[in-house]
mmCIF file of C-alpha atoms in Angstrom:
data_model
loop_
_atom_site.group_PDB
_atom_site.id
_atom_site.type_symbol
_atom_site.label_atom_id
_atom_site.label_comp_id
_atom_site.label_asym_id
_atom_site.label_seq_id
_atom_site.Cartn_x
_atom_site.Cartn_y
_atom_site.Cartn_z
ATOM 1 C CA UNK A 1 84.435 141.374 103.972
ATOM 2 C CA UNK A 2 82.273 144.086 102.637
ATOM 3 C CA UNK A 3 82.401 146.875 105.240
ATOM 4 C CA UNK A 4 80.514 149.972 105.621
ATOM 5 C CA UNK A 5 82.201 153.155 106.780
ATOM 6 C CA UNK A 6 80.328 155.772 108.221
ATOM 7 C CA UNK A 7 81.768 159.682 107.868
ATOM 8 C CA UNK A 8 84.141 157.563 105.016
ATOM 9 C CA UNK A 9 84.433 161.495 103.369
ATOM 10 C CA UNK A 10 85.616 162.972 106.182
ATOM 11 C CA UNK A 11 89.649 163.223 107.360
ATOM 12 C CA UNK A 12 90.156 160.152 108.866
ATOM 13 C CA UNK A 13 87.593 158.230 107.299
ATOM 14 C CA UNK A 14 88.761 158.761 103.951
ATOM 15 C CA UNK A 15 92.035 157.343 104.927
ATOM 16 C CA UNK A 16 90.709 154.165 106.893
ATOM 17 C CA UNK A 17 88.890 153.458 103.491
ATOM 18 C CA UNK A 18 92.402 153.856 101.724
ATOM 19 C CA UNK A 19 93.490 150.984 104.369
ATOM 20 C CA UNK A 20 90.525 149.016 104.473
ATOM 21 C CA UNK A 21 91.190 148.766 100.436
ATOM 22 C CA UNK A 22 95.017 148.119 100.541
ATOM 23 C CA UNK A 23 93.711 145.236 102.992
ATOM 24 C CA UNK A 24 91.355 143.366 100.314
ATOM 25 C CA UNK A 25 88.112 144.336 101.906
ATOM 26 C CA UNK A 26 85.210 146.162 99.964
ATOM 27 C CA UNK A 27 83.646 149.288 100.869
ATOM 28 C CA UNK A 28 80.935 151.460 100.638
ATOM 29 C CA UNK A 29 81.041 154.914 102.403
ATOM 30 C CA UNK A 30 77.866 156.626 103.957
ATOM 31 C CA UNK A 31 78.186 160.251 104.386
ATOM 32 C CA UNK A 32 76.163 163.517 104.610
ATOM 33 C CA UNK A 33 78.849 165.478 103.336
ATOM 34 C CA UNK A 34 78.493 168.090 105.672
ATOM 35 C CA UNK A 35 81.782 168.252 107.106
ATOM 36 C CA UNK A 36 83.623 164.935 104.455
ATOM 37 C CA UNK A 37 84.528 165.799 100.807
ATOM 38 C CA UNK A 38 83.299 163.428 97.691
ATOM 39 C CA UNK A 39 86.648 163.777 96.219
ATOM 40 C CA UNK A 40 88.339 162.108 99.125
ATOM 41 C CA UNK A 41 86.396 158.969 98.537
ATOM 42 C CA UNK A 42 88.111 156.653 95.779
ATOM 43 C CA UNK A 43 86.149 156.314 92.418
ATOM 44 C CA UNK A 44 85.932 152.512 92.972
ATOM 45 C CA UNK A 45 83.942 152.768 96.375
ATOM 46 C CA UNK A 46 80.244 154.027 96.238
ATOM 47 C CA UNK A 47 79.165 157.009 98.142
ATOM 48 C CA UNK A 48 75.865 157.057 99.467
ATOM 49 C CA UNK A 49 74.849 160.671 100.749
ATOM 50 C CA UNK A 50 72.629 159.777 103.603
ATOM 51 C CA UNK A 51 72.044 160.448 107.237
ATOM 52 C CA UNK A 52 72.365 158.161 109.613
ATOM 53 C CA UNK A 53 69.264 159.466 111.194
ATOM 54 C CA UNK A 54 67.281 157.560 108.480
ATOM 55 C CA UNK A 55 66.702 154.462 109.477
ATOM 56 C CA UNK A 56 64.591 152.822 106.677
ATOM 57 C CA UNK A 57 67.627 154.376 104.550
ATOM 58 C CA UNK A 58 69.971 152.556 106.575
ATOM 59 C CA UNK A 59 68.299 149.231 107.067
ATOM 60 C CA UNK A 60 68.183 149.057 103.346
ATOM 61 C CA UNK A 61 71.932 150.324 102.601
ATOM 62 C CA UNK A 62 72.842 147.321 104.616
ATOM 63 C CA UNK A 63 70.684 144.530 103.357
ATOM 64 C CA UNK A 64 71.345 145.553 99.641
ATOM 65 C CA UNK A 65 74.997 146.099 100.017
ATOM 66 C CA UNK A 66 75.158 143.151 102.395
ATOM 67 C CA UNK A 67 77.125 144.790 104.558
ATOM 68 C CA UNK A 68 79.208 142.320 107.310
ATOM 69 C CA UNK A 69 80.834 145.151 109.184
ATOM 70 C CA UNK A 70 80.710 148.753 109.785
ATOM 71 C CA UNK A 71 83.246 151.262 110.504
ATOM 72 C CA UNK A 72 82.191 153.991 112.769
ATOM 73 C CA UNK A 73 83.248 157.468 111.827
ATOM 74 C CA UNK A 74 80.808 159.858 111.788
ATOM 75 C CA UNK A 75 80.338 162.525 114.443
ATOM 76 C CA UNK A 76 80.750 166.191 115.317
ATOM 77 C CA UNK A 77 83.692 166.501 116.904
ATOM 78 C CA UNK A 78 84.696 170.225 118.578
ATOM 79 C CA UNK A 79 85.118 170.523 122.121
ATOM 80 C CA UNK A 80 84.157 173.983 122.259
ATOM 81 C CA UNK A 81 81.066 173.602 120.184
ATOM 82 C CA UNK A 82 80.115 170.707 122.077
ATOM 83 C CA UNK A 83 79.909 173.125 125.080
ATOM 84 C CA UNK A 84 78.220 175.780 123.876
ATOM 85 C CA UNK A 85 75.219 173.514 121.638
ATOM 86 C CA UNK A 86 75.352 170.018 123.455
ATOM 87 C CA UNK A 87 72.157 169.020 121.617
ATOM 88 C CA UNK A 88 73.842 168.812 118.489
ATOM 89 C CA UNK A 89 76.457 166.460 120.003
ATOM 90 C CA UNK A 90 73.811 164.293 121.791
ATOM 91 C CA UNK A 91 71.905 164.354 118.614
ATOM 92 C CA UNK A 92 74.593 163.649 116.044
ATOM 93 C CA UNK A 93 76.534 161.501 118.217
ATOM 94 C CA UNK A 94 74.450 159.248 120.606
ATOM 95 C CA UNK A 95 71.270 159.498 119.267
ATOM 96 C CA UNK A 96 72.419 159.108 115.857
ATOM 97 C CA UNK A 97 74.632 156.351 116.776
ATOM 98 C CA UNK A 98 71.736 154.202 118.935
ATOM 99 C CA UNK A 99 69.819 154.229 115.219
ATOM 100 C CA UNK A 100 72.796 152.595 113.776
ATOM 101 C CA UNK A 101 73.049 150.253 116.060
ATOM 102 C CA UNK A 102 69.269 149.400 115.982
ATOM 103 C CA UNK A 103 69.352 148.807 112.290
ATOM 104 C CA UNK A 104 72.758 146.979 112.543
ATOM 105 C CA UNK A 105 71.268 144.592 115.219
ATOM 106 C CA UNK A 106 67.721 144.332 113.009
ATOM 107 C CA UNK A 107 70.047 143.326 109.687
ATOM 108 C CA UNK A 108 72.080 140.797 111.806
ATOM 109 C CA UNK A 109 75.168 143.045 110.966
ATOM 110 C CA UNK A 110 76.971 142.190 114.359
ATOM 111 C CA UNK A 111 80.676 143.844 113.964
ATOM 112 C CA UNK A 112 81.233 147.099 114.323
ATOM 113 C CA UNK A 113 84.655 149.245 115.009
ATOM 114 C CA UNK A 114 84.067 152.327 116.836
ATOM 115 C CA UNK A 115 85.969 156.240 116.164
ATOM 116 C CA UNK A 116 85.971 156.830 120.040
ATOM 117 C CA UNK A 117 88.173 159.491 121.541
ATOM 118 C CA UNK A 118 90.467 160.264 124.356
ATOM 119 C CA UNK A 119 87.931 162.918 125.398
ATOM 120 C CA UNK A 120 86.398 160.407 127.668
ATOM 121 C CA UNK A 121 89.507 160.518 130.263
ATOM 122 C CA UNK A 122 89.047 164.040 131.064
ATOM 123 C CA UNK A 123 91.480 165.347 132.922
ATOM 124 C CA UNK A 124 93.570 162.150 133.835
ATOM 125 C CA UNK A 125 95.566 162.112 137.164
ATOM 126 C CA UNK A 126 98.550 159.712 136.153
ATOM 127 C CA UNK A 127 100.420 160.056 132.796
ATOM 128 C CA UNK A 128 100.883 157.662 130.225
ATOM 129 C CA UNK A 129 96.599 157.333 130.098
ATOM 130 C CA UNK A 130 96.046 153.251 130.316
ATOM 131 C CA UNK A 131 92.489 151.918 129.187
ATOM 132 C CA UNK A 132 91.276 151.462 132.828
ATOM 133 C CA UNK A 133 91.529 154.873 133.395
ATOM 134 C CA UNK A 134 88.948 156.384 135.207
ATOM 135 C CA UNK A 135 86.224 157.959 132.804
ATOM 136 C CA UNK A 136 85.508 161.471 133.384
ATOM 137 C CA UNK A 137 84.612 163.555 130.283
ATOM 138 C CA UNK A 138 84.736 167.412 130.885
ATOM 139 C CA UNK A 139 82.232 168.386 127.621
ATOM 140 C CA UNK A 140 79.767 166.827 125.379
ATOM 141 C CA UNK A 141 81.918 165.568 122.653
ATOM 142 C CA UNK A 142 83.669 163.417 125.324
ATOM 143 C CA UNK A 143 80.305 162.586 127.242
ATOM 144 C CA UNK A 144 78.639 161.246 123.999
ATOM 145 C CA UNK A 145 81.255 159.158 122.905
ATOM 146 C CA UNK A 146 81.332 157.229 125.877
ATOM 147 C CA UNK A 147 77.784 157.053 126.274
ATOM 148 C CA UNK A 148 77.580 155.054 122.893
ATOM 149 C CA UNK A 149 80.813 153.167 124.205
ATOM 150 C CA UNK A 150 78.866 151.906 127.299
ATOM 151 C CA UNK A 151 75.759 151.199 124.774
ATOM 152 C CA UNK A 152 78.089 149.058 123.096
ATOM 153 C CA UNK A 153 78.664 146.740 125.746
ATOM 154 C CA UNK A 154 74.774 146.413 126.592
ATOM 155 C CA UNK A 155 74.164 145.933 122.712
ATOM 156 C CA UNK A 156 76.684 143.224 123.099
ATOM 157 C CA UNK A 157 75.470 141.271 125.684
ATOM 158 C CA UNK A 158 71.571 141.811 124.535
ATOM 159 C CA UNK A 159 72.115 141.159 120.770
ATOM 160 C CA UNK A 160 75.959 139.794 120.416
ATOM 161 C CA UNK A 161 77.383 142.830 119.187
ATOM 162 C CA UNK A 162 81.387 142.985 118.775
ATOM 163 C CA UNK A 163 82.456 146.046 118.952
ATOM 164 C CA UNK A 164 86.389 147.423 119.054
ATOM 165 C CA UNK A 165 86.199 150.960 120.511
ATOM 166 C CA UNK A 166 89.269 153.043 119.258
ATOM 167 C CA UNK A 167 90.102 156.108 121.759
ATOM 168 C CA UNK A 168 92.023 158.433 119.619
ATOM 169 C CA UNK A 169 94.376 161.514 120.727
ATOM 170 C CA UNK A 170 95.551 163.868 118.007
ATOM 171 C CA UNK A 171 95.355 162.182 114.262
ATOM 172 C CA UNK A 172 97.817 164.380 112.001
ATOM 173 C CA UNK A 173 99.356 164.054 109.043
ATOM 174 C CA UNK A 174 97.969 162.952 105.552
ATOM 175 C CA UNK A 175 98.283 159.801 103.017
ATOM 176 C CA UNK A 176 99.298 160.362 99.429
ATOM 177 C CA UNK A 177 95.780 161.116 98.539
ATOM 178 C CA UNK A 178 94.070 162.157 101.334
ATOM 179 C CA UNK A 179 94.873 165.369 103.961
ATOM 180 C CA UNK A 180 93.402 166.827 106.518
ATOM 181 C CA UNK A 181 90.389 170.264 105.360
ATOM 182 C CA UNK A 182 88.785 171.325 108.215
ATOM 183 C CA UNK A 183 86.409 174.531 107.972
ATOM 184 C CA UNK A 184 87.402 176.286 110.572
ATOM 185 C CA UNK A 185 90.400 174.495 111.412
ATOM 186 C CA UNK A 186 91.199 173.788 115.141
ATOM 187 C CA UNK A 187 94.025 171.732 114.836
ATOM 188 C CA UNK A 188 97.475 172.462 115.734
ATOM 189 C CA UNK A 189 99.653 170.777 112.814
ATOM 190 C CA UNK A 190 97.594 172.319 110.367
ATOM 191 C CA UNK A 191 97.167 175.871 111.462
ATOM 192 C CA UNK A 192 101.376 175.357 111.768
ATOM 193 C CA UNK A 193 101.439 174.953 108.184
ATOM 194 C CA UNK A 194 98.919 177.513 107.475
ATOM 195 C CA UNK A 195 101.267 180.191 109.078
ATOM 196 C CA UNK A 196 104.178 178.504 106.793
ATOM 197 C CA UNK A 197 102.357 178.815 103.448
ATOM 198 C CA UNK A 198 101.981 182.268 104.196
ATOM 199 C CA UNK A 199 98.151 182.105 105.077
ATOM 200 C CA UNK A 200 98.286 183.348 108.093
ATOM 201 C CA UNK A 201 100.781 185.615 109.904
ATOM 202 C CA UNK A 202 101.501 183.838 113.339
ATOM 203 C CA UNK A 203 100.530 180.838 115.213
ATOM 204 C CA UNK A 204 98.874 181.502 118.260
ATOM 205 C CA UNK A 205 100.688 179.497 121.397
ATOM 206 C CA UNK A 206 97.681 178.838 124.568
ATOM 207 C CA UNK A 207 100.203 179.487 127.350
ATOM 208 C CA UNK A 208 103.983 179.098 127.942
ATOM 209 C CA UNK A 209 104.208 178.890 132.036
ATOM 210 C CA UNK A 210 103.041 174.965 131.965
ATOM 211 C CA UNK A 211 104.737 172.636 134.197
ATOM 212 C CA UNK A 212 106.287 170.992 131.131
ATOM 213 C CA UNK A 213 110.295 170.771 130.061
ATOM 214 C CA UNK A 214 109.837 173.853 127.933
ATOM 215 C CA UNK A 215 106.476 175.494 129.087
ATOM 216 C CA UNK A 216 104.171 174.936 126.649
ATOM 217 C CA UNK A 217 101.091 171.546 126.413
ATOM 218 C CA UNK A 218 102.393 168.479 125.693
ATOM 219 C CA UNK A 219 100.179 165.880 122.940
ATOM 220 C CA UNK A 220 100.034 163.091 121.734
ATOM 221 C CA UNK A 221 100.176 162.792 117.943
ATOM 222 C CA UNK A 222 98.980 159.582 115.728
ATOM 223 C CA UNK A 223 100.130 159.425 111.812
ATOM 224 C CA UNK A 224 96.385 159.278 110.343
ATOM 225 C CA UNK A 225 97.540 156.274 108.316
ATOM 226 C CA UNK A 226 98.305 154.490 111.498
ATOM 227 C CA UNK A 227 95.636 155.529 112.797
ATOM 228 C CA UNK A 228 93.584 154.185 109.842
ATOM 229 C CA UNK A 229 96.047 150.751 110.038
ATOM 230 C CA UNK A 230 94.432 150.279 113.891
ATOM 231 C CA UNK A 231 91.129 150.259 112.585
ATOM 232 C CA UNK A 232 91.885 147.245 110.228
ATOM 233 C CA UNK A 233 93.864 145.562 112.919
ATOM 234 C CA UNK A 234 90.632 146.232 115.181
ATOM 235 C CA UNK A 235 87.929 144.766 112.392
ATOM 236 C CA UNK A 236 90.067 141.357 112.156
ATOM 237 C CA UNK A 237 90.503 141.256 116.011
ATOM 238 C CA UNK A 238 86.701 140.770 116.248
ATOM 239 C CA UNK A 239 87.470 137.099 116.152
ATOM 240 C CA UNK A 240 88.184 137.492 119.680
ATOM 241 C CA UNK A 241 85.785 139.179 120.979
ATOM 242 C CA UNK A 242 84.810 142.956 121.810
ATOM 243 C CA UNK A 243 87.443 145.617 123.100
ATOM 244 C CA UNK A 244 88.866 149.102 124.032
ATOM 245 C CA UNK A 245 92.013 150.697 122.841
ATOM 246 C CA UNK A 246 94.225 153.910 122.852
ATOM 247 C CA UNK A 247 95.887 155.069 120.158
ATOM 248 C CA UNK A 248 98.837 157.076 120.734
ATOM 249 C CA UNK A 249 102.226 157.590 119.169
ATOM 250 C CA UNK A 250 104.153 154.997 121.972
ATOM 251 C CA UNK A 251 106.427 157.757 123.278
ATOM 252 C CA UNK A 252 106.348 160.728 125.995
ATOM 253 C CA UNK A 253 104.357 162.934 123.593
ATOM 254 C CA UNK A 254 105.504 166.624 122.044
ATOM 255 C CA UNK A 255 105.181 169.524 123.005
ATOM 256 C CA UNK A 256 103.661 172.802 120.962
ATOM 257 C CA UNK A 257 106.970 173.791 121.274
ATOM 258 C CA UNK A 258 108.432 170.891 119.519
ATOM 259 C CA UNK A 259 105.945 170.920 116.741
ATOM 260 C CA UNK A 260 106.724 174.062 115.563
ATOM 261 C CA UNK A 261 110.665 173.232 115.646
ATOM 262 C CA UNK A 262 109.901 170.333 113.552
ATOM 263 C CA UNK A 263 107.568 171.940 111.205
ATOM 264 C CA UNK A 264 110.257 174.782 110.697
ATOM 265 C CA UNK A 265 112.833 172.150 110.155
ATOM 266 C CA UNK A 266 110.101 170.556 107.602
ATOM 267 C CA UNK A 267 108.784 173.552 105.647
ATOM 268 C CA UNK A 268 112.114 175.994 106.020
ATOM 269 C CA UNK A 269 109.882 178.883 107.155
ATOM 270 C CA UNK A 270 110.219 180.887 110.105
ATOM 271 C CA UNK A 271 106.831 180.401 111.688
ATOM 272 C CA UNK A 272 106.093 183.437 113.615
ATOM 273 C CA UNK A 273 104.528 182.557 116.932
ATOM 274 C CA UNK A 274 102.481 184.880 119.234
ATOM 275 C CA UNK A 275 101.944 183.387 123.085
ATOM 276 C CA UNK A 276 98.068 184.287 124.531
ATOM 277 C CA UNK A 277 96.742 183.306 127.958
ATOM 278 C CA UNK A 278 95.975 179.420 128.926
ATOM 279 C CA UNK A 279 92.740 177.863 127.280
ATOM 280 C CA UNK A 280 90.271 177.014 130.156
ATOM 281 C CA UNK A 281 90.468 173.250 130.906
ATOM 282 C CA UNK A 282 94.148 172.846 128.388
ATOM 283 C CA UNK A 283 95.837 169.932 130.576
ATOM 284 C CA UNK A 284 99.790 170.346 130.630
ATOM 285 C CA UNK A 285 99.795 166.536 129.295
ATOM 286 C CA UNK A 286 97.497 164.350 127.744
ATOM 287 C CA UNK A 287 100.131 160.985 126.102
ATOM 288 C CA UNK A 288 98.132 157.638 126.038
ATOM 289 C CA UNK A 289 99.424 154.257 126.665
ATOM 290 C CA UNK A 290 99.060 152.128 123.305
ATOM 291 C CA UNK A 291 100.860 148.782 124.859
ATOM 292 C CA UNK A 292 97.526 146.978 125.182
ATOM 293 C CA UNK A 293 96.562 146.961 121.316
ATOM 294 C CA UNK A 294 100.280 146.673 120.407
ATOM 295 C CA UNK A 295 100.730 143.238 122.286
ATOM 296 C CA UNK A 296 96.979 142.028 121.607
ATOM 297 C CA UNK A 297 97.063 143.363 118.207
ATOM 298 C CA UNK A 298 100.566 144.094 117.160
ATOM 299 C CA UNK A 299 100.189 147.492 115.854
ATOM 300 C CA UNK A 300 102.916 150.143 116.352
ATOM 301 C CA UNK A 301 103.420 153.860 115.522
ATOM 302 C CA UNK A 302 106.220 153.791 112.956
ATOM 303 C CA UNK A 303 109.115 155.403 113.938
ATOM 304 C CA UNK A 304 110.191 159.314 114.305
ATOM 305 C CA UNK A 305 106.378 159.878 113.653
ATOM 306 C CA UNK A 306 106.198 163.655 114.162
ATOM 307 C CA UNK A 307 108.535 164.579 111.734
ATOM 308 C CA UNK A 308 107.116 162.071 108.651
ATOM 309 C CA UNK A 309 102.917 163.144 109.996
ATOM 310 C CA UNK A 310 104.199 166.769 109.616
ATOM 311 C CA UNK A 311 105.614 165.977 106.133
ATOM 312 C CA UNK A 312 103.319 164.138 105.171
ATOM 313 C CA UNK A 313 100.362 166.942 106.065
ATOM 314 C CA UNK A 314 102.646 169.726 103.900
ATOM 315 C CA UNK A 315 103.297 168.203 101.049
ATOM 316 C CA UNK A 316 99.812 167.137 100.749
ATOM 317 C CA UNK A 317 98.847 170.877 101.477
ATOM 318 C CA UNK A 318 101.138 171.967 98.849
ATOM 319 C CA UNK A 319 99.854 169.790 96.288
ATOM 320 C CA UNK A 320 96.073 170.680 96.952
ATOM 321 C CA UNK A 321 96.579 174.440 97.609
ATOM 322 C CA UNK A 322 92.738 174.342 97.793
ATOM 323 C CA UNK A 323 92.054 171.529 99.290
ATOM 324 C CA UNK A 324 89.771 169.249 97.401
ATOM 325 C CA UNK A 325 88.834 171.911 94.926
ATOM 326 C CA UNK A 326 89.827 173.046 92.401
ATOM 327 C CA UNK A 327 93.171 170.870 91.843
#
């Protein structure tokens, strides 16, 4: 199929193109570049710098490219900047979204796979997070992806819209060619590696009184090439109709604790830490439940995942010191 990926510069999208590639599909990647990098976009796929808030653009991108699927990446996605400017999130991510879907539906482009998050739980109350958890988003970023999530379904029934929506928790790691360049980063694997690099003199622990086996959050962390393996997975299990899944690395999470044991183990540097006060609204655990798209769709986590995503994330630092300049 010839799929279009939306936000296909940015971390994660750049990596689902990898897959979508490796899978025999072809791809074009719309992006306005203002978070995603050119250079992570393969020379064989055509970038079109565009917003998704054009929708004559759009309409046209997909006719001419005949486009049969698109691949939902693009979005602003910080909690705490949700908060403080929520019309940027509404804007970006619902109202932009409702114009893709518009032209998608006025093309008669009727698959889509959506980058949802686990944002939309909230604050579970029961641990692992199953996909009939209640929905209860605590900020913007959570509240807009699940208000294009529930759009989904109405699209579907109005206009026969399939639509996979993909609740992710923490995507680490990097592929051989593509790694993880956030500006500013937020991200805890990262900012780890930062500190062991020598770019910065201590990592900065939220809290070490949680009621967790060693006091600090526990996460749940995806490989970003598993992550980008789900979304093919998700685009052939269309067939069957439209659905919801978490994404999550299959286990009892790890702790900030534990990531920075590994990452020492990883790197060989000490990693100075510094413990501050608790982050308003950090749960002590957020681990999802993936067993409903590993039975439906057979995709697992590969095995001892934090270790290879951490890996993974420094030797790609180490071999783009700059990120994607300048290499």
């Amino acid at each position: 199929m010839h799929i279009l990926v939306t936000g296909g510069a940015g971390y994660i999208g750049s990596v689902v193109v990898e897959e979508l590639l490796a899978a025999g599909h072809a791809v074009t990647v719309i992006d306005n570049l203002s978070k995603g990098h050119a250079d992570a976009v393969p020379p064989e796929v055509e970038l079109i710098r565009a917003d998704l808030r054009e929708p004559t653009r759009l309409r046209q991108i997909l006719r001419e490219a005949r486009i049969e699927a698109v691949v939902h990446m693009a979005a602003d996605s910080l909690v705490g900047e949700s908060v403080q400017r929520p019309e940027k999130y509404y804007n970006n991510n619902m109202v932009a979204g409702l114009g893709l879907l518009d032209a998608m539906v006025e093309v008669g482009v009727l698959r889509l796979v959506f980058s949802s998050t686990a944002a939309v739980y909230g604050e579970p109350e029961r641990q692992p997070i199953e996909e009939t958890a209640a929905t209860r988003p605590t900020n913007p970023y959570g509240e807009t992806k699940l208000a294009l999530e529930r759009a989904l379904a109405w699209y579907g029934g109005a206009h026969g819209l399939r639509s996979a929506s993909l609740r992710y928790f923490n995507a680490a790691g990097a592929s051989a060619r593509c790694g993880e360049v956030h500006d500013p980063e937020t991200h805890l694997i990262p900012l780890v590696l930062q500190v062991a690099a020598g770019r910065s003199p201590h990592v900065t622990v939220f809290g070490d009184d949680y009621p967790t086996p060693d006091g600090t959050c526990v996460r749940d962390y995806v490989h970003v090439v598993d992550l980008a393996r789900a979304h093919v997975l998700a685009l052939d299990g269309l067939e069957r109709g439209s659905c919801t899944y978490n994404l999550g690395c299959g286990g009892a999470g790890y702790s900030v604790r534990e990531v920075l044991d590994v990452a020492r183990e990883v790197t060989g540097a000490a990693i100075p830490v510094r413990v501050g006060a608790r982050r308003a609204g950090d749960p002590a655990v957020l681990v999802a439940s993936s067993t409903r798209i590993e039975k439906e769709l057979g995709w697992h986590p590969r095995p001892g995942a934090l270790a290879k995503i951490i890996d993974s994330a420094w030797s790609w630092m180490r071999a783009h010191p700059h990120g994607y300049a300048h290499n």
